[in-house]
Coordinates of C-alpha atoms and ligand atoms in Angstrom, one line a residue:
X1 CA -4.2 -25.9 8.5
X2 CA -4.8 -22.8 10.4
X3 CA -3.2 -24.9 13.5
X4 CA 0.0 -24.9 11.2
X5 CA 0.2 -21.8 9.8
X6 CA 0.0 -20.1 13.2
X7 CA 2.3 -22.9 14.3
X8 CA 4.9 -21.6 11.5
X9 CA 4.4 -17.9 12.8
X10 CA 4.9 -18.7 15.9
X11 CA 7.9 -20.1 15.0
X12 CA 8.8 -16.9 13.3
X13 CA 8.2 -15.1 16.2
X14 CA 10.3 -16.8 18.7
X15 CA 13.2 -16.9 16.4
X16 CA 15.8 -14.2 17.7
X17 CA 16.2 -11.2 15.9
X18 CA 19.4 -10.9 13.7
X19 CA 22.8 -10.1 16.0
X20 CA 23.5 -6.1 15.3
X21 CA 27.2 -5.6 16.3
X22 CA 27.0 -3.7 19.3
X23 CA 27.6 0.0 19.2
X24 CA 30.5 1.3 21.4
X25 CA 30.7 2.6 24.5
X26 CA 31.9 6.1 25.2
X27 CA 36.2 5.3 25.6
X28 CA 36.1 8.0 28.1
X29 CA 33.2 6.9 30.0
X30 CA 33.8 5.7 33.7
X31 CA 34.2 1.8 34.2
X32 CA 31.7 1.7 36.9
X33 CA 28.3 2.9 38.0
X34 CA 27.7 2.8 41.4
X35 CA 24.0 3.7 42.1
X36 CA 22.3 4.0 45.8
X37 CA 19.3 4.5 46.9
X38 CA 18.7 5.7 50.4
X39 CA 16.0 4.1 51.0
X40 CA 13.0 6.9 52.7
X41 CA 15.9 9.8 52.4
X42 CA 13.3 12.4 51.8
X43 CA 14.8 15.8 50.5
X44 CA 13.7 17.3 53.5
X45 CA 16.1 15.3 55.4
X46 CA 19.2 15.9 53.0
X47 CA 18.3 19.3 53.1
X48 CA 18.4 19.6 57.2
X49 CA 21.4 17.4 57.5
X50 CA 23.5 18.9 54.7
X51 CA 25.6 21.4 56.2
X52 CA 26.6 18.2 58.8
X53 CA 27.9 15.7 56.6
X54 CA 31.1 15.4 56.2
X55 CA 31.9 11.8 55.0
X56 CA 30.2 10.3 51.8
X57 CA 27.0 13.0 51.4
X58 CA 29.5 15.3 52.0
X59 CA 31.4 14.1 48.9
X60 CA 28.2 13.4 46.5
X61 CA 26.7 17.0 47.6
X62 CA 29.8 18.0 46.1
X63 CA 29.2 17.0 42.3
X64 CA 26.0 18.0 40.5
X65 CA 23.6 18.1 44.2
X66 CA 19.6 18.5 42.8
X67 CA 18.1 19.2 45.9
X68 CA 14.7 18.8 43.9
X69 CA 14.5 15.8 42.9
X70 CA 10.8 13.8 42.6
X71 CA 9.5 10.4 42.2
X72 CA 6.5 12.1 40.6
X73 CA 4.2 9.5 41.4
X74 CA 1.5 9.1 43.9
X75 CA 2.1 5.4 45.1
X76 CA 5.1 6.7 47.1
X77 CA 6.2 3.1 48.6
X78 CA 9.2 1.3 48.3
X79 CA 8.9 -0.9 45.2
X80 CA 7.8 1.2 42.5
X81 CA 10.0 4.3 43.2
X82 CA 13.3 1.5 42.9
X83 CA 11.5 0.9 39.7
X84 CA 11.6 4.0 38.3
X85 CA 15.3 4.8 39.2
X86 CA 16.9 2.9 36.6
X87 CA 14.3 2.4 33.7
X88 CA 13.8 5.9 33.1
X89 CA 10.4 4.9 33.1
X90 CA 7.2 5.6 35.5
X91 CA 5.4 2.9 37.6
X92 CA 2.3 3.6 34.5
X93 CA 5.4 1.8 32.6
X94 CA 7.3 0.0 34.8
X95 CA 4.2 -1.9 35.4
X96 CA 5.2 -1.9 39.6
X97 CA 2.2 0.1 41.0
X98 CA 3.0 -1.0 44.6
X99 CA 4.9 -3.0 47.1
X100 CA 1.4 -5.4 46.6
X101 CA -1.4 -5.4 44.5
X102 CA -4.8 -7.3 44.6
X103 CA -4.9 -9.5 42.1
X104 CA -8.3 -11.3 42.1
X105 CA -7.8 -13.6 39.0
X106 CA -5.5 -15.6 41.3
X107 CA -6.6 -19.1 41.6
X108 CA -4.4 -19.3 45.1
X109 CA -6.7 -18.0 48.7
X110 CA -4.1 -15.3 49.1
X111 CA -5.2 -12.7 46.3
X112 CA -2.7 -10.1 46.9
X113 CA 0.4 -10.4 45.0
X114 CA 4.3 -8.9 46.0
X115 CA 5.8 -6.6 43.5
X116 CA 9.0 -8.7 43.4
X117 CA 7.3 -12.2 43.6
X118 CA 6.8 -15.2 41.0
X119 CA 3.5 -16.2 42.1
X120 CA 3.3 -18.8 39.7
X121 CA 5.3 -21.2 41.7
X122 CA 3.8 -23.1 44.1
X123 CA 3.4 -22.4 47.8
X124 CA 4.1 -18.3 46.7
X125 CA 1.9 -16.0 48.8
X126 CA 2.8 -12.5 49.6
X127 CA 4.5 -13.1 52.8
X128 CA 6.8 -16.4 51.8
X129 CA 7.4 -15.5 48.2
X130 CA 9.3 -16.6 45.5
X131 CA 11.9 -13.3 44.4
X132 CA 11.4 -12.6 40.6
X133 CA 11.8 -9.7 38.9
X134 CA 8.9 -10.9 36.4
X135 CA 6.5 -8.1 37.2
X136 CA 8.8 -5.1 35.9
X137 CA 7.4 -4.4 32.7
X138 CA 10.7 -3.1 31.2
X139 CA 14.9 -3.3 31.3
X140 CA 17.1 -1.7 33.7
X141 CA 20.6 0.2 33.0
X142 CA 22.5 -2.8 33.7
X143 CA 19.9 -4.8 31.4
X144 CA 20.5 -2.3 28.7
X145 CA 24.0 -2.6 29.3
X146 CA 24.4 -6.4 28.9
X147 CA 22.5 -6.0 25.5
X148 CA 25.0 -3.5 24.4
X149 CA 28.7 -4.4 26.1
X150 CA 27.9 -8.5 26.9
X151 CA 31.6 -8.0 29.3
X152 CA 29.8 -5.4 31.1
X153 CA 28.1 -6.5 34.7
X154 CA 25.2 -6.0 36.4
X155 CA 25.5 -6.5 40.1
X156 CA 22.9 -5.7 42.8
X157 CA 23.1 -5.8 46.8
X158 CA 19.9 -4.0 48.8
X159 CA 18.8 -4.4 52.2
X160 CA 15.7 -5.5 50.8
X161 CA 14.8 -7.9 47.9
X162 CA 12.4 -5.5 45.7
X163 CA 14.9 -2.7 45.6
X164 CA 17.8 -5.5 44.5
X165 CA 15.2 -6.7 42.3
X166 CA 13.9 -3.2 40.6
X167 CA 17.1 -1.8 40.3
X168 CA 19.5 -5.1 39.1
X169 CA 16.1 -5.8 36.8
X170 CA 15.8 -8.9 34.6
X171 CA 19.5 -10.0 33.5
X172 CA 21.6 -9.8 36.6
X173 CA 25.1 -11.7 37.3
X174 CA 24.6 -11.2 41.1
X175 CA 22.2 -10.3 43.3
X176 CA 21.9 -10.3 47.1
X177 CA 19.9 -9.2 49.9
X178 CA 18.9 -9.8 53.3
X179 CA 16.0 -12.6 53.8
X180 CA 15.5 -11.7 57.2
X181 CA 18.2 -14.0 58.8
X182 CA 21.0 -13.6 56.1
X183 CA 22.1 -12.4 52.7
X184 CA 20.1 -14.4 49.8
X185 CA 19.8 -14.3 46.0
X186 CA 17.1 -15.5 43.7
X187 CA 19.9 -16.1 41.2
X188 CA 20.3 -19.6 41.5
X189 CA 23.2 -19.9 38.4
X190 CA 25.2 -17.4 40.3
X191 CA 28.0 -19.3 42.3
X192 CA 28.4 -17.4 45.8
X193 CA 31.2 -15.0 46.3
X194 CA 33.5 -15.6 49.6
X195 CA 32.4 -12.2 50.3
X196 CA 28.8 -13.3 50.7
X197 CA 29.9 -16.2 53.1
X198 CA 32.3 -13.7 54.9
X199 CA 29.8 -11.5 55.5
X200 CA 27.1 -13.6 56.7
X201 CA 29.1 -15.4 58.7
X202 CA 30.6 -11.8 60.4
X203 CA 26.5 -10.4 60.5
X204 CA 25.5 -14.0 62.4
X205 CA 28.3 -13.5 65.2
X206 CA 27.2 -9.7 65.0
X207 CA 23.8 -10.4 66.3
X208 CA 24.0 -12.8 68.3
X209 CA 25.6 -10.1 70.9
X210 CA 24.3 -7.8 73.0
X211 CA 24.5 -4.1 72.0
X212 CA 25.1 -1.2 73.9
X213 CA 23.7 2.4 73.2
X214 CA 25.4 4.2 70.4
X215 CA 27.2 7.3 71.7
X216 CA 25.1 10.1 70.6
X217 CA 27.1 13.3 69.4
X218 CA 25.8 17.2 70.4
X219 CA 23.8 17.3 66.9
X220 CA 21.8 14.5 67.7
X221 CA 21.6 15.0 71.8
X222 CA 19.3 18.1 71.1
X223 CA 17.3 16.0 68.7
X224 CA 16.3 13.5 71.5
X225 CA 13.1 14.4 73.0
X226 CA 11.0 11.2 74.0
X227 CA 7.6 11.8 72.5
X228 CA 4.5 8.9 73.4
X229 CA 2.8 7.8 70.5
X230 CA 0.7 5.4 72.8
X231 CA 0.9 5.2 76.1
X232 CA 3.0 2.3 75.8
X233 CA 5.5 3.6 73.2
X234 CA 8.2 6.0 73.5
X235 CA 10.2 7.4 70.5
X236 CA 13.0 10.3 69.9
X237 CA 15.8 9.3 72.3
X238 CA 16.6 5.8 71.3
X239 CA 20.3 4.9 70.8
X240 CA 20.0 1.5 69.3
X241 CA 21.1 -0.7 72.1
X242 CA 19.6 -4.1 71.3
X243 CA 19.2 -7.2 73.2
X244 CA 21.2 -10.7 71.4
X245 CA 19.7 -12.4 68.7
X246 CA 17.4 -9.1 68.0
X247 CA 17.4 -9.7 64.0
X248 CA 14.6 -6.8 64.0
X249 CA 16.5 -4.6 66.1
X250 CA 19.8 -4.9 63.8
X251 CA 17.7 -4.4 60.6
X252 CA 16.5 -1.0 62.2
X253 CA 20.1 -0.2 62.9
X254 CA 23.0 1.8 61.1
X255 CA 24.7 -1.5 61.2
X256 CA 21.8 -3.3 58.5
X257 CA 23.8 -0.1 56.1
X258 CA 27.2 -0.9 57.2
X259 CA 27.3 -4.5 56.5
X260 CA 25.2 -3.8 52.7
X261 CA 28.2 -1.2 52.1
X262 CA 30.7 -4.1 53.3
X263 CA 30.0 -6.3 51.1
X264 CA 29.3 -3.8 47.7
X265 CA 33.0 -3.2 48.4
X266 CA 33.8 -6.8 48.7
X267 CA 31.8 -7.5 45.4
X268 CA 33.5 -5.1 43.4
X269 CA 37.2 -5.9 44.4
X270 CA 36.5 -9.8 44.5
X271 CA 34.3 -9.6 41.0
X272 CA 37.0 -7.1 39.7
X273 CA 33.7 -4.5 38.7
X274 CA 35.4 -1.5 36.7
X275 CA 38.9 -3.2 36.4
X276 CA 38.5 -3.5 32.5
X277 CA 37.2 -1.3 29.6
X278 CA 33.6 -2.8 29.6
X279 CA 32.0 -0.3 31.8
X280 CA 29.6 -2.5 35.2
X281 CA 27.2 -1.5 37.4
X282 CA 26.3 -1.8 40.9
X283 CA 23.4 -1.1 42.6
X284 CA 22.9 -1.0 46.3
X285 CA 19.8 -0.5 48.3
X286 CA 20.6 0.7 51.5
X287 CA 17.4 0.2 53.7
X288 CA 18.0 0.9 57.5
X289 CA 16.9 4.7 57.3
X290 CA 13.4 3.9 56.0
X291 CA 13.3 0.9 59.0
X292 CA 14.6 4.1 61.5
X293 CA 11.9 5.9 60.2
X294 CA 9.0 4.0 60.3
X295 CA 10.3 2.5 64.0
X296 CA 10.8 5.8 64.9
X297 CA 9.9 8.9 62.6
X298 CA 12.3 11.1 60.9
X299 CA 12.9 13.8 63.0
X300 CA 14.0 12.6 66.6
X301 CA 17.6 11.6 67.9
X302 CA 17.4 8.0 66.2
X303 CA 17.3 9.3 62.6
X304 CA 20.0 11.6 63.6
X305 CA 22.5 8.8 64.3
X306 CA 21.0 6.9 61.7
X307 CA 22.2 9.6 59.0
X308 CA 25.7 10.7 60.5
X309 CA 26.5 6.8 60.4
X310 CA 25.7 6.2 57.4
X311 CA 27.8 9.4 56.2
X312 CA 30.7 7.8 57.6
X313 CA 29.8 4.5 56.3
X314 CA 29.4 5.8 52.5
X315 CA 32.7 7.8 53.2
X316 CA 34.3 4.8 54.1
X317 CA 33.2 2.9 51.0
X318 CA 33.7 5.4 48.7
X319 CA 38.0 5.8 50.3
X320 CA 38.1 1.9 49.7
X321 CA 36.9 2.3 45.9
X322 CA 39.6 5.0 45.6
X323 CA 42.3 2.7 46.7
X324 CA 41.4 0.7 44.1
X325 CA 42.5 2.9 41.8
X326 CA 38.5 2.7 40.2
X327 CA 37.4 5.5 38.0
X328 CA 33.9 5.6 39.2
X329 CA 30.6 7.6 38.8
X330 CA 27.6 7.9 41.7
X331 CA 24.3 8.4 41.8
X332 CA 22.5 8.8 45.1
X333 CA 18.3 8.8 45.4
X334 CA 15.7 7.6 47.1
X335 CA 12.8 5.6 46.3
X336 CA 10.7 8.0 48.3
X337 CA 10.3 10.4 51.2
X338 CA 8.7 10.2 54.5
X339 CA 6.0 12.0 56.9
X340 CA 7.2 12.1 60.6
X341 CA 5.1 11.6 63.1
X342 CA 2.0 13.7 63.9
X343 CA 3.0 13.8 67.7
X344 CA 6.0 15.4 66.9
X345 CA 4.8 17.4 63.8
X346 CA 2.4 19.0 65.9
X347 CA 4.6 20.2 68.7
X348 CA 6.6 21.7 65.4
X349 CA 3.6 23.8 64.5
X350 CA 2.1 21.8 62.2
X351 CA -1.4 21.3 63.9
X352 CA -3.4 19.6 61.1
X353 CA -1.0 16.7 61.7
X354 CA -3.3 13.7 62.8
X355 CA -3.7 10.0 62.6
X356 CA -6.1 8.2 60.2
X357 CA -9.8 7.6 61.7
X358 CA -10.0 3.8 62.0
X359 CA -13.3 4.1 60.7
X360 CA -11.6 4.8 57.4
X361 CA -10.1 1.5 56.7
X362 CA -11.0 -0.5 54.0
X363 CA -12.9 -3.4 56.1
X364 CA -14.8 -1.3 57.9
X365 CA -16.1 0.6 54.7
X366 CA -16.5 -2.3 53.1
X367 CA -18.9 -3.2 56.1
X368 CA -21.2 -0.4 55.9
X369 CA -21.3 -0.5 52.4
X370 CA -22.5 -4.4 52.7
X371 CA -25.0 -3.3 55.1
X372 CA -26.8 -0.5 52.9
X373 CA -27.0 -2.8 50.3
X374 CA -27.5 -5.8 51.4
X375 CA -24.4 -7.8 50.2
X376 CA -21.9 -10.2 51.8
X377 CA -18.4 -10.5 51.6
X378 CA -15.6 -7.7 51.9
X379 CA -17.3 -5.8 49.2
X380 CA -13.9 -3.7 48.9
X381 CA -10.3 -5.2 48.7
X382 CA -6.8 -3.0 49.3
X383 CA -5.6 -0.7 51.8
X384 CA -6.8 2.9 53.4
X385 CA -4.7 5.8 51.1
X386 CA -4.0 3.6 47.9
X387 CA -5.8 1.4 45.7
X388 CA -8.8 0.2 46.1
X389 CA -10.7 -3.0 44.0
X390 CA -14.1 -3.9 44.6
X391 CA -14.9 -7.7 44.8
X392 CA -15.5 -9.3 41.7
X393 CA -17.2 -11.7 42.6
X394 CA -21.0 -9.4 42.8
X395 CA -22.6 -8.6 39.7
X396 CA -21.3 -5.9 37.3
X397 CA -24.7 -3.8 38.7
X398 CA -23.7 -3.9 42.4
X399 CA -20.0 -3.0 41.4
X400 CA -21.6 -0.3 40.3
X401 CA -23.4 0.5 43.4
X402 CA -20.7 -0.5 45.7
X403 CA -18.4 2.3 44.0
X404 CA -21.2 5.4 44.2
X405 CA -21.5 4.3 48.0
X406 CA -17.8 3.9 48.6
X407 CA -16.8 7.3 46.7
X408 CA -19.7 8.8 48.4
X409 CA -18.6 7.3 51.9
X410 CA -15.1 8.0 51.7
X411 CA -15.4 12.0 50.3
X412 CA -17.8 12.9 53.2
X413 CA -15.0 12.1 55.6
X414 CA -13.3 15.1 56.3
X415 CA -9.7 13.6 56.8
X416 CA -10.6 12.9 53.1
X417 CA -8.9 15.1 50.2
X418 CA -10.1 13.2 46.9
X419 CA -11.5 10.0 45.5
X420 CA -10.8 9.3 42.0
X421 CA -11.8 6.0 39.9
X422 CA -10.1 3.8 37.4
X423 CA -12.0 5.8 34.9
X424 CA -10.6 9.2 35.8
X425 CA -7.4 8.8 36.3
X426 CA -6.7 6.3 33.0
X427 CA -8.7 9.2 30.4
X428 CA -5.3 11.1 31.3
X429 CA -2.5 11.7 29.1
X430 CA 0.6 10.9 31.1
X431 CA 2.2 14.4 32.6
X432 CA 5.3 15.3 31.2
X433 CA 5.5 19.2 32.8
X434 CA 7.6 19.7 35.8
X435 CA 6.7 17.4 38.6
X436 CA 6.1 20.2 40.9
X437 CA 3.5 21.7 38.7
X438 CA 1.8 18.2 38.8
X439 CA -2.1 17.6 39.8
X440 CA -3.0 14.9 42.3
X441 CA -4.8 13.5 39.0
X442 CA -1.6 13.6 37.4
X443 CA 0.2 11.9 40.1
X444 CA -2.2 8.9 40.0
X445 CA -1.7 8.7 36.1
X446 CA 1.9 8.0 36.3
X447 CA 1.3 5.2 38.6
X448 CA -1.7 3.5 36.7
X449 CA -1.7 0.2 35.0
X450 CA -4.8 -0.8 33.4
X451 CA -4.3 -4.3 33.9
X452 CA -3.1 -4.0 38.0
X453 CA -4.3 -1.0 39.5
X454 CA -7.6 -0.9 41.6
X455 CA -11.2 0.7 40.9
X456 CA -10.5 3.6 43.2
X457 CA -8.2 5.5 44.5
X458 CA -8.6 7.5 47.9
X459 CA -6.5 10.1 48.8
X460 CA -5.6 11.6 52.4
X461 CA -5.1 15.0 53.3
X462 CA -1.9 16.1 53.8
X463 CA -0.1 15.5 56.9
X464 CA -2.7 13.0 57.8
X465 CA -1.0 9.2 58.7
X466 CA -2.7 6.6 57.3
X467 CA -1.0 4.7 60.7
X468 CA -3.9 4.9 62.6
X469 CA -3.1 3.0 65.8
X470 CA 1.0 2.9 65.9
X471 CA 2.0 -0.6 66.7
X472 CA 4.2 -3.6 66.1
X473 CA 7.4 -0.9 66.5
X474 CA 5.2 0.9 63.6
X475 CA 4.9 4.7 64.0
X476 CA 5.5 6.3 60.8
X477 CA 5.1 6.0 57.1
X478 CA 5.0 7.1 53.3
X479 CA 2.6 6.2 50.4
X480 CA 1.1 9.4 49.7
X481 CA 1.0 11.6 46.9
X482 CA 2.4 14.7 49.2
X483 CA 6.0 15.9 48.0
X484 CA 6.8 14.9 52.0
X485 CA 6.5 11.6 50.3
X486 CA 7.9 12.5 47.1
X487 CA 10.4 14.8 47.2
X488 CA 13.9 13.6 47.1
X489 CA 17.6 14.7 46.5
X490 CA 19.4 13.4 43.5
X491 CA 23.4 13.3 43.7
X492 CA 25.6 12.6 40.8
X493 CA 29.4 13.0 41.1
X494 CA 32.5 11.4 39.2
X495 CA 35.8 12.4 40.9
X496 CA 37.3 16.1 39.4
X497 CA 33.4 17.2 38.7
X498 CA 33.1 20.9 40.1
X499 CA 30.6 21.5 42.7
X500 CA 27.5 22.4 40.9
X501 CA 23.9 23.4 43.2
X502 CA 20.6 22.6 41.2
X503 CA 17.5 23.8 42.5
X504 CA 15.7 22.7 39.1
X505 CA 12.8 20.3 40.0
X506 CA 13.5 16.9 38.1
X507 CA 12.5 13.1 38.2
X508 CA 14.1 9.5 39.3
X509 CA 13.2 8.9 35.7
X510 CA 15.8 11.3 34.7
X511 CA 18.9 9.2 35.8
X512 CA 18.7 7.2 33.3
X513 CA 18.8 8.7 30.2
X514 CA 22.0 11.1 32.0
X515 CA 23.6 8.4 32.8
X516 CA 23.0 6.5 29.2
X517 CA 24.6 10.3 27.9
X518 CA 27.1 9.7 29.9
X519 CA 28.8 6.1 28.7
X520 CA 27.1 6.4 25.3
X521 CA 24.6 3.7 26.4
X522 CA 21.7 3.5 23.6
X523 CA 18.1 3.7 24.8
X524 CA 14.9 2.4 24.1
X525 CA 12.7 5.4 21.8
X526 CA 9.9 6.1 24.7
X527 CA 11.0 6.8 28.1
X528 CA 9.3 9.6 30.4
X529 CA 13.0 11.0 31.6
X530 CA 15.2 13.0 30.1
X531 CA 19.0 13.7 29.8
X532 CA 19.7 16.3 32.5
X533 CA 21.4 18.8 30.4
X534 CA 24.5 20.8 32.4
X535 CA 25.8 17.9 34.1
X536 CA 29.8 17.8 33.7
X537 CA 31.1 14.9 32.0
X538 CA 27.4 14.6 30.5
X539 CA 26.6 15.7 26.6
X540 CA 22.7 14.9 26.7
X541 CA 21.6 14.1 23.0
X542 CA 20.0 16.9 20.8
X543 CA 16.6 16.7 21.1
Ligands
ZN601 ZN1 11.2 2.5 50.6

């Protein structure tokens, strides 16, 4: 009987709910959204290259420019700051805590799981995965959009799967982005545009030929001073010549932006996006400045060429949706800053600018710990400056012992700043103050999930890379919860807007509800952003 009767509610509670007419969009709205992340552009950066930009920043820094934008979080990686873009929503909702988590329930040897990964199907593992959006806990614009205009579409093209993935979100009519060798999609209903083949076809012959150095102008020839990093690895002066059939060497290139941008314009004139009144968005990832930076850091002669290029190439995009005849609104953010390197930081002044002590990573922690108390196994699971989950497998006792020796351990370590557990951070109401005026506490709050985040959480001090031997083309990185890290510009512009400078300090999870205000998009209740009020063309809701 009680089999049946939940049977019968369960039937209730799959059937759909009852069809609402869908409310109308703003009439005056534009047709299409165009949203792009740059991926690692750190504030910092815009703010240096600014007064050189003359193509496509050029144009966005001439709308509504925050120069002060955050993603206030402290997991400053790649995954969840997409996921916050266009959910309005922090990684504590967004469920996306990092690019990987450790995941110890999983019945599979490889217990760490990819943000953007179904690791239900078979033969998944975090480095040959599946591409789902399943782990992103709520909907994007362009899901919210479907919902409420079903003409409307929702296209995404990134450089890299998760940022396709956490921006396009769950209901998707294209998505594409480069597997490595080509341009892929995990939408397997979606029949493949000529632009795809085109372009693949055009990136194939592209690599396979030998590259000579790019010509570097004045600006970027005073940036190239070679600095070692090892005695094996020179960085600053590089030009991006590359040998044939150097897939790597093109994904670290200002071509890996060109091509994306090449075929968001082919996608919008082949699929029509913004030809009719139901407003569509795109979304496009553009990854090769966080592959220049970590190959190279951010402030030598490579990221130089890297960001003139792609102001040209965004200028280039932008004149071909104008001949279109497209009334179109940007947004431009990041999905994080960056550190440069300590070599060079240091000859900038900045002498507390160091490398990780090996002796910090996780393993070898985990090693001592096991010593003292006489365990076996890794004891401690995750990477140095992140989250951190001890192994489940010992008894609920030696957790307990294993986390007083690892907190202990890690705080005595003077590279250390702060270790915080589960506990501490989760007792925290979620910030909602400016995210300049946030704690390190408060940080970790807005990127903790009860269900995936780790036991601990360690902290580095600032200007300290948790890169501690530079390798693998590896030199530089982001992750931490330093506004290097998480400070980021955030450009909106529609054509006709008036210049407008904002030095206000406000949050990736903002964009959302401004652009909602914008084409009278209806929102879920609870969202951490807010309408940005003063935008031109925007009336934010009375609160
Ligand atoms: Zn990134």
């Amino acid at each position: 009987m009680l089999g049946l009767v939940a049977f019968i509610l369960g039937l209730f509670a799959a059937a759909p709910a009852p069809a609402k007419p869908p409310a109308p969009l703003n009439p005056a709205s534009p047709k299409l959204v165009v949203v792009i992340s740059v991926d690692q552009l750190s504030a910092d950066l815009f703010d240096e290259y600014r007064p050189h930009f003359t193509g496509g920043f050029a144009r966005l820094a001439s709308g509504a420019a925050f120069r002060n934008g955050y993603l206030a979080h402290a997991a400053t990686e790649t995954c969840p700051g997409h996921s916050t873009i266009l959910t309005g929503s922090h990684p504590t909702h967004t469920g996306i805590i990092g690019n990987t988590w450790v995941d110890q329930s999983q019945t599979r040897s490889d217990k760490t799981v990819y943000c953007a990964e179904d690791e239900r199907v078979l033969g998944s593992s975090t480095t040959s995965y599946t591409v789902s959006p399943m782990h992103l806990r709520v909907p994007t614009l362009g899901d919210l959009l479907k919902r409420q205009s079903p003409q409307s579409m929702n296209v995404a093209v990134a450089g890299k799967d998760r940022a396709a993935v956490m921006m396009g979100g769950h209901n998707v009519d294209q998505r594409w982005y480069w597997d490595g060798k080509s341009f892929a999609t995990d939408v397997k209903s979606a029949r493949i545009p000529a632009t795809i083949s085109r372009a693949n076809a055009a990136i194939s012959a592209s690599i396979a030929t030998a590259r000579e150095p790019l010509q570097a102008p004045a600006l970027c020839q005073a940036k190239a001073t070679p600095i070692a990093v090892s005695p094996e690895m020179l960085v600053g002066s590089g030009r991006f010549a590359r040998a044939a059939g150097d897939l790597r060497g093109f994904r670290a290139s200002p071509e890996f932006d060109g091509a994306v941008l090449a075929i968001a314009a082919g996608l919008i004139q082949e699929l029509k996006l913004g030809a009719d009144q139901a407003p569509d968005v795109i979304s496009i990832g553009l990854s090769a400045t966080d592959y220049v930076g970590h190959s190279f850091g951010a402030g030598g002669g490579e990221m130089c060429l890297q960001l003139l290029s792609l102001d040209r190439d965004l200028g280039s995009f932008f004149r071909v949706l104008d001949s279109e005849g497209l009334d179109y609104a940007v947004v431009l953010t990041a999905d994080h800053g960056a550190m440069d390197i300590p070599e060079r930081l240091r000859a900038k002044g900045i002498l507390q600018s160091v490398r990780a002590d090996s002796a910090l990573g996780t393993a070898n922690i985990g090693k001592l710990i096991a010593a003292k108390l006489k365990l076996s196994g890794p004891v401690l699971l995750g990477d140095l400056a992140n989250d951190l989950w001890i192994d489940r497998s010992l008894s609920a006792k030696d957790r307990v012992r294993v986390e007083r020796e690892a907190v202990a351990l890690f705080k005595a370590h003077p590279q250390v700043e702060a270790v915080f557990t589960s506990r501490q951070i989760a007792r925290l109401a979620i910030p909602t103050t400016s995210p300049d005026k946030w704690t390190i506490l408060d940080r970790l709050r807005a990127s903790f999930d009860q269900q995936r985040s780790g036991d601990l959480y360690v902290v580095l001090k600032k200007y300290v890379s948790p890169i501690a031997t530079p390798g693998g083309g590896y030199v530089a990185t982001h992750g931490s919860v330093w506004d290097y890290d998480r400070r980021v510009p955030i450009l909106l512009w529609r054509k006709g807007m008036r210049p407008a400078n904002r030095q206000e300090h406000i949050s990736t999870v903002d964009i959302l509800p401004t652009i909602a205000a914008e084409i009278g998009l209806a929102l879920p209740p609870k969202l951490d952003g807010r309408c940005l009020n003063g935008v031109e063309g925007v009336a934010c809701p009375v609160r």
